[in-house]
PDB file of C-alpha atoms in Angstrom:
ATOM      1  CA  UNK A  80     105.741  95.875  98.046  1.00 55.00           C
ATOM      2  CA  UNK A  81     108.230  99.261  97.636  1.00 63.00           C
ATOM      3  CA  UNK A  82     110.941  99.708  99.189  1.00 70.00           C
ATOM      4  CA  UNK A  83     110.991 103.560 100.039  1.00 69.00           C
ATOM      5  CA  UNK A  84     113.980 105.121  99.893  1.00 67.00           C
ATOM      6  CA  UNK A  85     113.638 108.168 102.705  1.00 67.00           C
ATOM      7  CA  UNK A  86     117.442 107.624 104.243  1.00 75.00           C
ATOM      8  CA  UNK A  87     118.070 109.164 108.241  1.00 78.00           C
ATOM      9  CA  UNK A  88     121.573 109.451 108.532  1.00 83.00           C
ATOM     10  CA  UNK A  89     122.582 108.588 112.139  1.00 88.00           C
ATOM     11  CA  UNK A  90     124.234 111.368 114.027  1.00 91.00           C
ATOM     12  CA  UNK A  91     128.104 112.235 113.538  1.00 92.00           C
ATOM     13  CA  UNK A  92     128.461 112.911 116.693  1.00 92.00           C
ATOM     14  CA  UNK A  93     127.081 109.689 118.184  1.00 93.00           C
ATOM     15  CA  UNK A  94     128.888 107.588 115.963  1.00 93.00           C
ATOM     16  CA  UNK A  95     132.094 108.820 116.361  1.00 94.00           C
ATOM     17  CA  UNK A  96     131.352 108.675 120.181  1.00 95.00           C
ATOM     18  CA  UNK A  97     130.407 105.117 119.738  1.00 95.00           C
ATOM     19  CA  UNK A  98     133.344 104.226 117.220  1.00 94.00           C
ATOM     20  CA  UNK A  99     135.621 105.871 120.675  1.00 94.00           C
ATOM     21  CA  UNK A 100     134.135 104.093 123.220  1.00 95.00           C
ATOM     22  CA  UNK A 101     134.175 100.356 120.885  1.00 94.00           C
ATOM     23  CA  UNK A 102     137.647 101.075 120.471  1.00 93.00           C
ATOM     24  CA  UNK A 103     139.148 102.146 124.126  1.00 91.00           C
ATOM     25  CA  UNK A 104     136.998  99.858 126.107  1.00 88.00           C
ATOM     26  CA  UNK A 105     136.848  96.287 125.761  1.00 80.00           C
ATOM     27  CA  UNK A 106     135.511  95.196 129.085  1.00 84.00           C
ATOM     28  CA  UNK A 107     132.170  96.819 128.790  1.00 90.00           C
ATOM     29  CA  UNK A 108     130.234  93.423 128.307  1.00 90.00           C
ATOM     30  CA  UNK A 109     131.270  91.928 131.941  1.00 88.00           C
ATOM     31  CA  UNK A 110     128.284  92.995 133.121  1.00 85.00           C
ATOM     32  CA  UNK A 111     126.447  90.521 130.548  1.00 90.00           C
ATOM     33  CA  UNK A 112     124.835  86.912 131.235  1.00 85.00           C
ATOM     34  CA  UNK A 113     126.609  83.941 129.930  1.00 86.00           C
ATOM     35  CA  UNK A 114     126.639  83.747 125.988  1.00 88.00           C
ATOM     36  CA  UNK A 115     125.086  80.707 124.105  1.00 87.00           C
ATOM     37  CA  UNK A 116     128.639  79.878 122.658  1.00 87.00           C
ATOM     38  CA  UNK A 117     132.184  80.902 123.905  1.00 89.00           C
ATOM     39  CA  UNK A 118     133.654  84.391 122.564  1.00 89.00           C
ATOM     40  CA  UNK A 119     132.641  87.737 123.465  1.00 89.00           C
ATOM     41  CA  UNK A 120     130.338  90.750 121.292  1.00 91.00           C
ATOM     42  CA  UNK A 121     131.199  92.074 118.567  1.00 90.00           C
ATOM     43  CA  UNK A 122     130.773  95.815 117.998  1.00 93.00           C
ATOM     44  CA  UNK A 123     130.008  97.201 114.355  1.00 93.00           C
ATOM     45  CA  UNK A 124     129.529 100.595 113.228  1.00 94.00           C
ATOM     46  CA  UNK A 125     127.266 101.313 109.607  1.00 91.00           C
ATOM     47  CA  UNK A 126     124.123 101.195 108.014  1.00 88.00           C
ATOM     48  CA  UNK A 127     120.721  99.666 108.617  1.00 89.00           C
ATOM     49  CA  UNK A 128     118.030  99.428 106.661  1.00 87.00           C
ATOM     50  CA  UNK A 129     114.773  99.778 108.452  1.00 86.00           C
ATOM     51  CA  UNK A 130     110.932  99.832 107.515  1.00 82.00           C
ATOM     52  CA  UNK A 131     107.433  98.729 108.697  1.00 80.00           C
ATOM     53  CA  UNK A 132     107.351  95.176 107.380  1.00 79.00           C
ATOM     54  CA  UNK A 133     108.871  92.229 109.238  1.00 80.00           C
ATOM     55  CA  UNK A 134     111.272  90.469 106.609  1.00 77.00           C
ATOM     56  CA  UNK A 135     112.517  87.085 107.989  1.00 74.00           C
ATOM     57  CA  UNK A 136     113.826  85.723 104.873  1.00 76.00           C
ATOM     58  CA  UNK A 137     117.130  86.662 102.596  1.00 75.00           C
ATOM     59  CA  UNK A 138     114.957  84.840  99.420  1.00 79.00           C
ATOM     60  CA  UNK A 139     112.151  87.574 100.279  1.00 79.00           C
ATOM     61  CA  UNK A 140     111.677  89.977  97.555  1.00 85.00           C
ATOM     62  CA  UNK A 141     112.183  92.865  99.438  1.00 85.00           C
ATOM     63  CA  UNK A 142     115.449  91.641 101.106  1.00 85.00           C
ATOM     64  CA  UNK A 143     116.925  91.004  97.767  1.00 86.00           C
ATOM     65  CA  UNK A 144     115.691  94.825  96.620  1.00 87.00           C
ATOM     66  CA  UNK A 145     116.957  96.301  99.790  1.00 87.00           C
ATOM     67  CA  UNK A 146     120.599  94.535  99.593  1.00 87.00           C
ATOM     68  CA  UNK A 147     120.542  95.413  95.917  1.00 89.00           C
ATOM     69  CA  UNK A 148     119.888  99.496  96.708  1.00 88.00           C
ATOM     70  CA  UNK A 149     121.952  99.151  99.461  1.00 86.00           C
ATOM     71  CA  UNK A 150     124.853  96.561  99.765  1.00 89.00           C
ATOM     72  CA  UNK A 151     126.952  97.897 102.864  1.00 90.00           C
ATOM     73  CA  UNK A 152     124.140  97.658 105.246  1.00 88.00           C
ATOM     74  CA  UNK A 153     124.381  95.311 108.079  1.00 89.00           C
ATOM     75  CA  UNK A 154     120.915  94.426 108.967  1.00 87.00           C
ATOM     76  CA  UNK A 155     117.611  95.084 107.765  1.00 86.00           C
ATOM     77  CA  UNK A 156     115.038  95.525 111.021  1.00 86.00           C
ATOM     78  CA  UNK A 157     111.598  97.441 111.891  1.00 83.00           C
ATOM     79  CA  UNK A 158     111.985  98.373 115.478  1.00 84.00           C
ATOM     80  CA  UNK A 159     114.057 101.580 114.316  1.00 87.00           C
ATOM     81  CA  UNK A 160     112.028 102.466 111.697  1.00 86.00           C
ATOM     82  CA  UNK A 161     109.317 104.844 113.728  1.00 88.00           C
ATOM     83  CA  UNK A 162     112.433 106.800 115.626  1.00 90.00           C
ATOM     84  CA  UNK A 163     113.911 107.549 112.519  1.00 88.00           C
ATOM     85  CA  UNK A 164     110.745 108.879 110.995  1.00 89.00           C
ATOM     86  CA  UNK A 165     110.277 110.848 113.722  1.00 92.00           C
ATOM     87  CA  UNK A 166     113.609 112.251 113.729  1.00 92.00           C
ATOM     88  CA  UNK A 167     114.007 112.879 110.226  1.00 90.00           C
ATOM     89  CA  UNK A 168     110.113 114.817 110.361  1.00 93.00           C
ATOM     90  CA  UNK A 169     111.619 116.996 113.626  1.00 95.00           C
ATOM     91  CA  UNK A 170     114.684 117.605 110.957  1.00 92.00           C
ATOM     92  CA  UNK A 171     112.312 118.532 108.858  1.00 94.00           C
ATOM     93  CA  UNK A 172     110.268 121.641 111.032  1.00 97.00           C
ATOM     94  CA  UNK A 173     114.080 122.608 112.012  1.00 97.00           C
ATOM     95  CA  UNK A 174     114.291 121.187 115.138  1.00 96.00           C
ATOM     96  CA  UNK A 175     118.214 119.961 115.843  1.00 92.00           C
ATOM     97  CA  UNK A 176     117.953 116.025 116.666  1.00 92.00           C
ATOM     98  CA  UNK A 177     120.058 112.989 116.092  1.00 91.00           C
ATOM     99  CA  UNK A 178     119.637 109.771 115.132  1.00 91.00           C
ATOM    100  CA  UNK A 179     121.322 106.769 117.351  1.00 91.00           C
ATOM    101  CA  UNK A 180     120.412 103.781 117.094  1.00 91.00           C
ATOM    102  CA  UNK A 181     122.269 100.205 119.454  1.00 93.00           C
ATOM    103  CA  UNK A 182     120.958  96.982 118.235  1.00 90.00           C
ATOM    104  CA  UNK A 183     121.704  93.737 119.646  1.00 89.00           C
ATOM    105  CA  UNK A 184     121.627  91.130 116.520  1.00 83.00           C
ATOM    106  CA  UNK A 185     119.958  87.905 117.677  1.00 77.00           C
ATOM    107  CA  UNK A 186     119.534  86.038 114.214  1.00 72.00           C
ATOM    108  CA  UNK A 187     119.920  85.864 110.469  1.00 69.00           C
ATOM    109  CA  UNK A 188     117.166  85.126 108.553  1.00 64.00           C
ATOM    110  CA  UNK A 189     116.667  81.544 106.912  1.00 59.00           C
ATOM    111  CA  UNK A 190     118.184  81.411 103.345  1.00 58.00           C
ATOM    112  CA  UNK A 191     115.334  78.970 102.596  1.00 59.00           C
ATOM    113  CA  UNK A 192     112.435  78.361 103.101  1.00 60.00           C
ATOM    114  CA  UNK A 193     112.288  74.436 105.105  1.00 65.00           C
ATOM    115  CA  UNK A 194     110.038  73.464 108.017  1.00 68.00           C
ATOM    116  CA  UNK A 195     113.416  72.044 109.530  1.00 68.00           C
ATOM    117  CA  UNK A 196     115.265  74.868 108.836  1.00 64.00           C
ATOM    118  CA  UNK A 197     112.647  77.367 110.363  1.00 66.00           C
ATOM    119  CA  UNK A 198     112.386  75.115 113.605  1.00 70.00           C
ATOM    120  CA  UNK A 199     116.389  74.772 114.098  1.00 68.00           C
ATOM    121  CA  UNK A 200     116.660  79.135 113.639  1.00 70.00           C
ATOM    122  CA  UNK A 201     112.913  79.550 116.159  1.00 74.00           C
ATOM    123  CA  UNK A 202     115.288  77.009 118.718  1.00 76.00           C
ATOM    124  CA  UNK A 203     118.362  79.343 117.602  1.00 77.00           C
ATOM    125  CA  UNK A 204     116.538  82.777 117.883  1.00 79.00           C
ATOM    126  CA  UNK A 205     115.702  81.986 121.399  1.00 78.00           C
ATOM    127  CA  UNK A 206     118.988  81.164 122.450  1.00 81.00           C
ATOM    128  CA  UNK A 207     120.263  84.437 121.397  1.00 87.00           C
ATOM    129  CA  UNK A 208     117.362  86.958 122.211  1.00 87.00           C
ATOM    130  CA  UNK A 209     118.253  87.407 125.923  1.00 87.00           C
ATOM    131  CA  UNK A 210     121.877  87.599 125.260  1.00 90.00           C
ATOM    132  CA  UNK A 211     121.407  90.153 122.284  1.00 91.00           C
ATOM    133  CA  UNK A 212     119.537  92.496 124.424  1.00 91.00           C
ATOM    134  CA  UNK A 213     121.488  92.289 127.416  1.00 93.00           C
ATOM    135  CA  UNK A 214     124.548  93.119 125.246  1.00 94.00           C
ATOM    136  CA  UNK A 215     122.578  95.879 123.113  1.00 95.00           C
ATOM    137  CA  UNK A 216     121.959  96.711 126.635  1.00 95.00           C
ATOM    138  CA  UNK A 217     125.151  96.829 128.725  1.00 95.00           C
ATOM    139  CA  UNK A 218     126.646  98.606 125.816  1.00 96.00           C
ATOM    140  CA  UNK A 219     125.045 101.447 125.628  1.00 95.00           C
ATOM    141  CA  UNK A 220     124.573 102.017 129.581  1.00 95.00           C
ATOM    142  CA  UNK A 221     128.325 101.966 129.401  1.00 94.00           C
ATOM    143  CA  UNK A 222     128.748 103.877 126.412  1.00 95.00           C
ATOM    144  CA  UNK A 223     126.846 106.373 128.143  1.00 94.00           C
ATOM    145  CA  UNK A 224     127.929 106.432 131.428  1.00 92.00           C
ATOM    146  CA  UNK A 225     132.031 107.219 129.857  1.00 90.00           C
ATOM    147  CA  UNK A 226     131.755 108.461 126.493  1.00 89.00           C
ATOM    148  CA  UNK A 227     128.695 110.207 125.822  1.00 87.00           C
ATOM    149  CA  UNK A 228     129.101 112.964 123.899  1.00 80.00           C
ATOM    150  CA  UNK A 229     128.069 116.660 125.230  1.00 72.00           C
TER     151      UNK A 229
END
């Protein structure tokens, strides 16, 4: 396994946007279902790493290669990983298109490798998979709706 190292920047503009709207509006997530455990979303702002193989463990080779090349991301996932190929080929021909991307985090991935362990994070997982995409959700609707940049 290789991990490539083809990097698509997200947008400037979006970001800052984003950063904006994180930091002047904290009710955004009333509109959200009730969370597994008490507290509200978090909001973070950086770098994810992204590719076309699903990685669900931090002992996997690749994780450790990945965190090694790039040790301020916050996630590694694959869902982005076909948007930013196609924005970074429409960069490419000299079209003007930015990268965005909201993710709702719904689990880490076991740090080893136990039947019991994998069971307790598939009963964990679906606890949190609603809620993370209604968050990734309500955020961005709301981002949208008052901060979107022109």
């Amino acid at each position: 396994l290789e991990v490539r190292g083809n990097e698509t920047k997200s947008d400037v503009g979006l970001v800052n946007s984003s950063r904006s709207f994180a930091r002047q509006n904290s009710e955004w997530y009333d509109s959200v279902g009730e969370r597994p455990v008490p507290g509200v979303p978090t909001v973070f702002h950086g770098d994810i790493a992204s590719g076309d193989k699903v990685i669900d463990s931090l002992t996997h080779e690749i994780s450790t290669e990945i965190m090694r090349k790039w040790p301020k991301a916050l996630a590694i996932e694959m869902e982005g990983f076909g948007a930013a190929e196609a924005v970074r080929v429409a960069q490419s021909c000299g079209n003007t298109v930015g990268l965005g991307m909201v993710r709702g985090i719904s689990d880490q991935p076991a740090s080893n490798e136990s039947e019991e362990t994998k069971e307790t994070q598939s009963r964990e997982r679906d606890q949190w998979k609603v809620y993370a995409a209604e968050v990734a959700a309500a955020y961005t609707i709301q981002w949208m709706q008052n901060r979107w940049p022109n």
